[in-house]
């Protein structure tokens, strides 16, 4: 089992920044690719960004490319999502997810999920 706990969400004005954190515990962190997904009200969950176990392979959704940065600290069992130039359409619950050995943008590839943290961007 891997436990994931997100933090760092909140209310921010358009154009502002937030940094989300995901603390992982349980199994060996470096066995897992990590990702962020989000779900807005009335919409399906969507992929935001993913990072391989080593950090050498990173993928972003087109909607966040150039604005968001995913990173990880394997020594601390942490994953981060730096969100800049936020837009109202970024408003969603953001979820951290772990995939054993597979770097993917598909949510069904992910084995463990956090509870989510709310991000609200006002216009």
Short mmCIF file of N, CA and C in Angstrom, two decimals:
data_model
loop_
_atom_site.label_atom_id
_atom_site.label_comp_id
_atom_site.label_asym_id
_atom_site.label_seq_id
_atom_site.Cartn_x
_atom_site.Cartn_y
_atom_site.Cartn_z
N UNK A 1 0.83 -1.20 0.00
CA UNK A 1 0.00 0.00 0.00
C UNK A 1 0.87 1.25 0.00
N UNK A 2 0.40 2.24 -0.69
CA UNK A 2 1.03 3.56 -0.70
C UNK A 2 -0.02 4.57 -0.27
N UNK A 3 0.31 5.37 0.71
CA UNK A 3 -0.59 6.41 1.15
C UNK A 3 -0.10 7.74 0.59
N UNK A 4 -1.04 8.50 0.06
CA UNK A 4 -0.72 9.80 -0.55
C UNK A 4 -1.57 10.88 0.10
N UNK A 5 -0.92 11.96 0.49
CA UNK A 5 -1.63 13.07 1.11
C UNK A 5 -1.22 14.36 0.42
N UNK A 6 -2.21 15.02 -0.20
CA UNK A 6 -1.95 16.28 -0.88
C UNK A 6 -2.15 17.46 0.06
N UNK A 7 -1.46 18.54 -0.25
CA UNK A 7 -1.64 19.79 0.48
C UNK A 7 -1.25 20.95 -0.43
N UNK A 8 -1.61 22.15 0.01
CA UNK A 8 -1.19 23.34 -0.73
C UNK A 8 -2.26 24.00 -1.57
N UNK A 9 -3.44 23.39 -1.62
CA UNK A 9 -4.50 24.02 -2.39
C UNK A 9 -5.03 25.28 -1.70
N UNK A 10 -5.88 26.01 -2.41
CA UNK A 10 -6.46 27.21 -1.83
C UNK A 10 -7.10 28.08 -2.89
N UNK A 11 -7.38 29.31 -2.48
CA UNK A 11 -8.01 30.30 -3.36
C UNK A 11 -6.95 31.29 -3.81
N UNK A 12 -6.89 31.53 -5.12
CA UNK A 12 -5.89 32.44 -5.66
C UNK A 12 -6.52 33.21 -6.82
N UNK A 13 -6.05 34.41 -7.04
CA UNK A 13 -6.54 35.20 -8.17
C UNK A 13 -5.89 34.73 -9.46
N UNK A 14 -6.59 34.96 -10.55
CA UNK A 14 -6.03 34.64 -11.85
C UNK A 14 -4.68 35.33 -12.03
N UNK A 15 -3.74 34.58 -12.59
CA UNK A 15 -2.39 35.09 -12.76
C UNK A 15 -1.47 34.74 -11.61
N UNK A 16 -2.05 34.26 -10.53
CA UNK A 16 -1.25 33.93 -9.36
C UNK A 16 -0.64 32.54 -9.44
N UNK A 17 -0.01 32.15 -8.33
CA UNK A 17 0.69 30.86 -8.27
C UNK A 17 0.32 30.10 -7.01
N UNK A 18 0.41 28.79 -7.12
CA UNK A 18 0.26 27.90 -5.97
C UNK A 18 1.24 26.75 -6.15
N UNK A 19 1.65 26.17 -5.03
CA UNK A 19 2.49 24.98 -5.08
C UNK A 19 1.80 23.87 -4.31
N UNK A 20 1.47 22.82 -5.02
CA UNK A 20 0.87 21.65 -4.38
C UNK A 20 1.97 20.67 -3.98
N UNK A 21 1.74 20.00 -2.87
CA UNK A 21 2.66 18.98 -2.39
C UNK A 21 1.92 17.67 -2.20
N UNK A 22 2.62 16.58 -2.38
CA UNK A 22 2.06 15.25 -2.16
C UNK A 22 3.07 14.45 -1.36
N UNK A 23 2.68 14.05 -0.16
CA UNK A 23 3.54 13.25 0.69
C UNK A 23 3.17 11.78 0.54
N UNK A 24 4.16 10.95 0.24
CA UNK A 24 3.93 9.52 0.04
C UNK A 24 4.53 8.73 1.19
N UNK A 25 3.86 7.67 1.56
CA UNK A 25 4.38 6.76 2.58
C UNK A 25 3.95 5.35 2.22
N UNK A 26 4.66 4.40 2.78
CA UNK A 26 4.33 3.00 2.51
C UNK A 26 5.43 2.31 1.76
N UNK A 27 5.16 1.90 0.55
CA UNK A 27 6.11 1.14 -0.25
C UNK A 27 7.26 2.03 -0.75
N UNK A 28 8.25 1.42 -1.37
CA UNK A 28 9.42 2.13 -1.86
C UNK A 28 9.02 3.18 -2.90
N UNK A 29 9.24 4.42 -2.55
CA UNK A 29 8.78 5.53 -3.37
C UNK A 29 9.38 5.50 -4.77
N UNK A 30 10.63 5.09 -4.88
CA UNK A 30 11.29 5.13 -6.17
C UNK A 30 10.82 4.03 -7.12
N UNK A 31 9.94 3.16 -6.67
CA UNK A 31 9.34 2.18 -7.57
C UNK A 31 8.19 2.75 -8.38
N UNK A 32 7.79 3.98 -8.03
CA UNK A 32 6.55 4.52 -8.56
C UNK A 32 6.75 5.78 -9.40
N UNK A 33 6.11 5.78 -10.57
CA UNK A 33 5.91 7.02 -11.28
C UNK A 33 4.79 7.77 -10.58
N UNK A 34 4.86 9.08 -10.60
CA UNK A 34 3.88 9.89 -9.90
C UNK A 34 3.22 10.86 -10.87
N UNK A 35 1.99 11.19 -10.56
CA UNK A 35 1.26 12.10 -11.45
C UNK A 35 0.30 12.96 -10.67
N UNK A 36 -0.12 14.02 -11.32
CA UNK A 36 -1.21 14.86 -10.84
C UNK A 36 -2.34 14.80 -11.86
N UNK A 37 -3.54 14.63 -11.34
CA UNK A 37 -4.76 14.71 -12.12
C UNK A 37 -5.64 15.77 -11.47
N UNK A 38 -6.67 16.18 -12.19
CA UNK A 38 -7.61 17.13 -11.60
C UNK A 38 -9.02 16.84 -12.09
N UNK A 39 -9.98 17.28 -11.29
CA UNK A 39 -11.38 17.09 -11.65
C UNK A 39 -12.15 18.34 -11.28
N UNK A 40 -12.72 18.97 -12.29
CA UNK A 40 -13.55 20.15 -12.08
C UNK A 40 -15.01 19.70 -11.90
N UNK A 41 -15.82 20.53 -11.28
CA UNK A 41 -17.22 20.17 -11.07
C UNK A 41 -17.92 19.84 -12.38
N UNK A 42 -18.59 18.70 -12.41
CA UNK A 42 -19.34 18.30 -13.59
C UNK A 42 -18.50 17.79 -14.73
N UNK A 43 -17.21 17.64 -14.50
CA UNK A 43 -16.32 17.17 -15.57
C UNK A 43 -15.60 15.90 -15.15
N UNK A 44 -15.07 15.18 -16.12
CA UNK A 44 -14.30 13.98 -15.83
C UNK A 44 -12.91 14.36 -15.32
N UNK A 45 -12.33 13.43 -14.61
CA UNK A 45 -10.97 13.61 -14.14
C UNK A 45 -10.03 13.68 -15.34
N UNK A 46 -9.07 14.60 -15.28
CA UNK A 46 -8.15 14.74 -16.41
C UNK A 46 -6.70 14.77 -15.94
N UNK A 47 -5.84 14.32 -16.82
CA UNK A 47 -4.41 14.28 -16.56
C UNK A 47 -3.83 15.68 -16.57
N UNK A 48 -2.91 15.94 -15.65
CA UNK A 48 -2.23 17.23 -15.59
C UNK A 48 -0.74 17.08 -15.91
N UNK A 49 -0.06 16.20 -15.14
CA UNK A 49 1.37 16.04 -15.33
C UNK A 49 1.82 14.73 -14.69
N UNK A 50 2.92 14.17 -15.22
CA UNK A 50 3.47 12.98 -14.60
C UNK A 50 4.99 13.05 -14.63
N UNK A 51 5.61 12.30 -13.70
CA UNK A 51 7.06 12.28 -13.60
C UNK A 51 7.49 10.84 -13.31
N UNK A 52 8.49 10.37 -14.02
CA UNK A 52 8.99 9.01 -13.82
C UNK A 52 9.69 8.90 -12.48
N UNK A 53 10.04 7.68 -12.09
CA UNK A 53 10.62 7.47 -10.77
C UNK A 53 11.92 8.24 -10.59
N UNK A 54 12.69 8.36 -11.67
CA UNK A 54 13.98 9.05 -11.59
C UNK A 54 13.86 10.55 -11.84
N UNK A 55 12.71 10.96 -12.35
CA UNK A 55 12.55 12.36 -12.72
C UNK A 55 13.03 12.68 -14.12
N UNK A 56 13.51 11.68 -14.84
CA UNK A 56 14.10 11.92 -16.16
C UNK A 56 13.05 12.02 -17.27
N UNK A 57 11.85 11.51 -17.01
CA UNK A 57 10.79 11.58 -18.01
C UNK A 57 9.59 12.30 -17.42
N UNK A 58 9.23 13.41 -18.05
CA UNK A 58 8.14 14.26 -17.57
C UNK A 58 7.19 14.53 -18.73
N UNK A 59 5.92 14.51 -18.42
CA UNK A 59 4.89 14.76 -19.44
C UNK A 59 3.86 15.71 -18.86
N UNK A 60 3.41 16.65 -19.68
CA UNK A 60 2.39 17.60 -19.27
C UNK A 60 1.20 17.57 -20.22
N UNK A 61 0.04 17.85 -19.69
CA UNK A 61 -1.12 18.09 -20.54
C UNK A 61 -0.89 19.40 -21.29
N UNK A 62 -1.40 19.48 -22.49
CA UNK A 62 -1.21 20.69 -23.30
C UNK A 62 -1.76 21.93 -22.59
N UNK A 63 -2.81 21.75 -21.81
CA UNK A 63 -3.48 22.88 -21.16
C UNK A 63 -2.63 23.53 -20.07
N UNK A 64 -1.62 22.82 -19.58
CA UNK A 64 -0.80 23.37 -18.50
C UNK A 64 0.66 23.54 -18.90
N UNK A 65 1.02 23.08 -20.08
CA UNK A 65 2.40 23.14 -20.52
C UNK A 65 2.89 24.59 -20.54
N UNK A 66 4.06 24.81 -19.96
CA UNK A 66 4.63 26.15 -19.89
C UNK A 66 4.20 26.94 -18.67
N UNK A 67 3.21 26.42 -17.95
CA UNK A 67 2.73 27.11 -16.74
C UNK A 67 2.96 26.29 -15.47
N UNK A 68 2.85 24.98 -15.57
CA UNK A 68 3.00 24.10 -14.41
C UNK A 68 4.32 23.35 -14.49
N UNK A 69 4.87 23.05 -13.32
CA UNK A 69 6.10 22.27 -13.25
C UNK A 69 5.93 21.17 -12.21
N UNK A 70 6.15 19.93 -12.62
CA UNK A 70 6.10 18.81 -11.70
C UNK A 70 7.53 18.45 -11.31
N UNK A 71 7.71 18.08 -10.05
CA UNK A 71 9.02 17.67 -9.58
C UNK A 71 8.84 16.67 -8.45
N UNK A 72 9.92 15.99 -8.10
CA UNK A 72 9.87 15.05 -6.99
C UNK A 72 11.19 15.09 -6.24
N UNK A 73 11.09 14.75 -4.96
CA UNK A 73 12.26 14.63 -4.09
C UNK A 73 12.21 13.23 -3.50
N UNK A 74 12.96 12.32 -4.06
CA UNK A 74 12.90 10.93 -3.63
C UNK A 74 13.44 10.74 -2.21
N UNK A 75 14.31 11.61 -1.79
CA UNK A 75 14.84 11.51 -0.42
C UNK A 75 13.76 11.83 0.62
N UNK A 76 12.80 12.64 0.22
CA UNK A 76 11.74 13.07 1.14
C UNK A 76 10.40 12.40 0.84
N UNK A 77 10.35 11.57 -0.20
CA UNK A 77 9.10 10.93 -0.62
C UNK A 77 8.02 11.97 -0.93
N UNK A 78 8.42 12.97 -1.69
CA UNK A 78 7.51 14.07 -2.00
C UNK A 78 7.41 14.30 -3.50
N UNK A 79 6.24 14.72 -3.92
CA UNK A 79 6.02 15.18 -5.28
C UNK A 79 5.39 16.56 -5.20
N UNK A 80 5.76 17.41 -6.14
CA UNK A 80 5.28 18.79 -6.13
C UNK A 80 4.68 19.17 -7.48
N UNK A 81 3.77 20.12 -7.43
CA UNK A 81 3.25 20.72 -8.66
C UNK A 81 3.25 22.23 -8.46
N UNK A 82 4.19 22.88 -9.12
CA UNK A 82 4.24 24.34 -9.09
C UNK A 82 3.33 24.86 -10.19
N UNK A 83 2.34 25.64 -9.81
CA UNK A 83 1.35 26.13 -10.76
C UNK A 83 1.47 27.64 -10.86
N UNK A 84 1.82 28.12 -12.04
CA UNK A 84 2.00 29.54 -12.29
C UNK A 84 0.98 30.03 -13.31
N UNK A 85 0.81 31.33 -13.37
CA UNK A 85 -0.12 31.94 -14.34
C UNK A 85 -1.47 31.23 -14.32
N UNK A 86 -2.00 31.05 -13.14
CA UNK A 86 -3.24 30.29 -13.00
C UNK A 86 -4.41 31.00 -13.66
N UNK A 87 -5.30 30.18 -14.20
CA UNK A 87 -6.49 30.66 -14.89
C UNK A 87 -7.73 30.12 -14.18
N UNK A 88 -8.87 30.78 -14.33
CA UNK A 88 -10.10 30.25 -13.72
C UNK A 88 -10.40 28.81 -14.14
N UNK A 89 -10.04 28.46 -15.36
CA UNK A 89 -10.30 27.10 -15.82
C UNK A 89 -9.40 26.06 -15.17
N UNK A 90 -8.43 26.49 -14.38
CA UNK A 90 -7.62 25.55 -13.59
C UNK A 90 -8.32 25.15 -12.30
N UNK A 91 -9.44 25.77 -12.00
CA UNK A 91 -10.19 25.44 -10.79
C UNK A 91 -10.64 23.98 -10.82
N UNK A 92 -10.25 23.24 -9.78
CA UNK A 92 -10.55 21.81 -9.72
C UNK A 92 -10.04 21.25 -8.41
N UNK A 93 -10.42 20.01 -8.14
CA UNK A 93 -9.76 19.24 -7.09
C UNK A 93 -8.58 18.54 -7.74
N UNK A 94 -7.41 18.69 -7.15
CA UNK A 94 -6.19 18.12 -7.70
C UNK A 94 -5.82 16.88 -6.89
N UNK A 95 -5.53 15.80 -7.61
CA UNK A 95 -5.20 14.52 -7.01
C UNK A 95 -3.78 14.10 -7.36
N UNK A 96 -3.12 13.56 -6.38
CA UNK A 96 -1.82 12.94 -6.57
C UNK A 96 -2.05 11.44 -6.77
N UNK A 97 -1.26 10.82 -7.66
CA UNK A 97 -1.44 9.40 -7.94
C UNK A 97 -0.09 8.73 -8.14
N UNK A 98 -0.04 7.42 -7.82
CA UNK A 98 1.19 6.64 -7.95
C UNK A 98 0.94 5.42 -8.82
N UNK A 99 1.87 5.18 -9.73
CA UNK A 99 1.79 4.04 -10.63
C UNK A 99 3.04 3.20 -10.47
N UNK A 100 2.86 1.89 -10.24
CA UNK A 100 4.02 1.04 -10.04
C UNK A 100 4.71 0.79 -11.38
N UNK A 101 5.84 1.45 -11.59
CA UNK A 101 6.69 1.17 -12.72
C UNK A 101 6.24 1.69 -14.07
N UNK A 102 5.09 2.33 -14.15
CA UNK A 102 4.58 2.77 -15.45
C UNK A 102 4.40 4.28 -15.45
N UNK A 103 5.03 4.95 -16.40
CA UNK A 103 4.81 6.38 -16.59
C UNK A 103 3.68 6.55 -17.60
N UNK A 104 2.60 7.16 -17.20
CA UNK A 104 1.42 7.20 -18.06
C UNK A 104 0.59 8.44 -17.80
N UNK A 105 -0.19 8.80 -18.80
CA UNK A 105 -1.15 9.89 -18.64
C UNK A 105 -2.58 9.35 -18.46
N UNK A 106 -2.71 8.04 -18.35
CA UNK A 106 -4.03 7.42 -18.21
C UNK A 106 -4.31 7.07 -16.76
N UNK A 107 -5.43 7.51 -16.25
CA UNK A 107 -5.69 7.34 -14.82
C UNK A 107 -5.84 5.86 -14.44
N UNK A 108 -6.24 5.00 -15.35
CA UNK A 108 -6.40 3.60 -15.00
C UNK A 108 -5.07 2.90 -14.77
N UNK A 109 -3.96 3.55 -15.17
CA UNK A 109 -2.65 2.97 -14.93
C UNK A 109 -2.15 3.24 -13.50
N UNK A 110 -2.86 4.05 -12.77
CA UNK A 110 -2.40 4.46 -11.44
C UNK A 110 -3.08 3.64 -10.36
N UNK A 111 -2.26 3.20 -9.42
CA UNK A 111 -2.70 2.23 -8.42
C UNK A 111 -3.19 2.88 -7.13
N UNK A 112 -2.62 4.02 -6.81
CA UNK A 112 -2.93 4.67 -5.53
C UNK A 112 -3.24 6.14 -5.77
N UNK A 113 -4.18 6.63 -4.97
CA UNK A 113 -4.66 8.00 -5.12
C UNK A 113 -4.77 8.68 -3.77
N UNK A 114 -4.51 9.98 -3.76
CA UNK A 114 -4.76 10.76 -2.57
C UNK A 114 -6.21 11.23 -2.53
N UNK A 115 -6.54 11.96 -1.47
CA UNK A 115 -7.91 12.44 -1.28
C UNK A 115 -8.21 13.70 -2.08
N UNK A 116 -7.18 14.38 -2.51
CA UNK A 116 -7.37 15.58 -3.31
C UNK A 116 -7.27 16.86 -2.51
N UNK A 117 -6.91 17.92 -3.19
CA UNK A 117 -6.87 19.25 -2.59
C UNK A 117 -7.51 20.24 -3.56
N UNK A 118 -8.35 21.12 -3.02
CA UNK A 118 -9.12 22.04 -3.85
C UNK A 118 -8.27 23.24 -4.25
N UNK A 119 -8.30 23.55 -5.53
CA UNK A 119 -7.68 24.76 -6.07
C UNK A 119 -8.78 25.59 -6.72
N UNK A 120 -8.93 26.82 -6.28
CA UNK A 120 -9.93 27.71 -6.84
C UNK A 120 -9.24 28.98 -7.34
N UNK A 121 -9.45 29.28 -8.60
CA UNK A 121 -8.84 30.47 -9.21
C UNK A 121 -9.95 31.45 -9.56
N UNK A 122 -9.90 32.62 -8.95
CA UNK A 122 -10.93 33.62 -9.19
C UNK A 122 -10.50 34.55 -10.32
N UNK A 123 -11.49 35.04 -11.04
CA UNK A 123 -11.20 35.92 -12.19
C UNK A 123 -11.17 37.38 -11.77
#
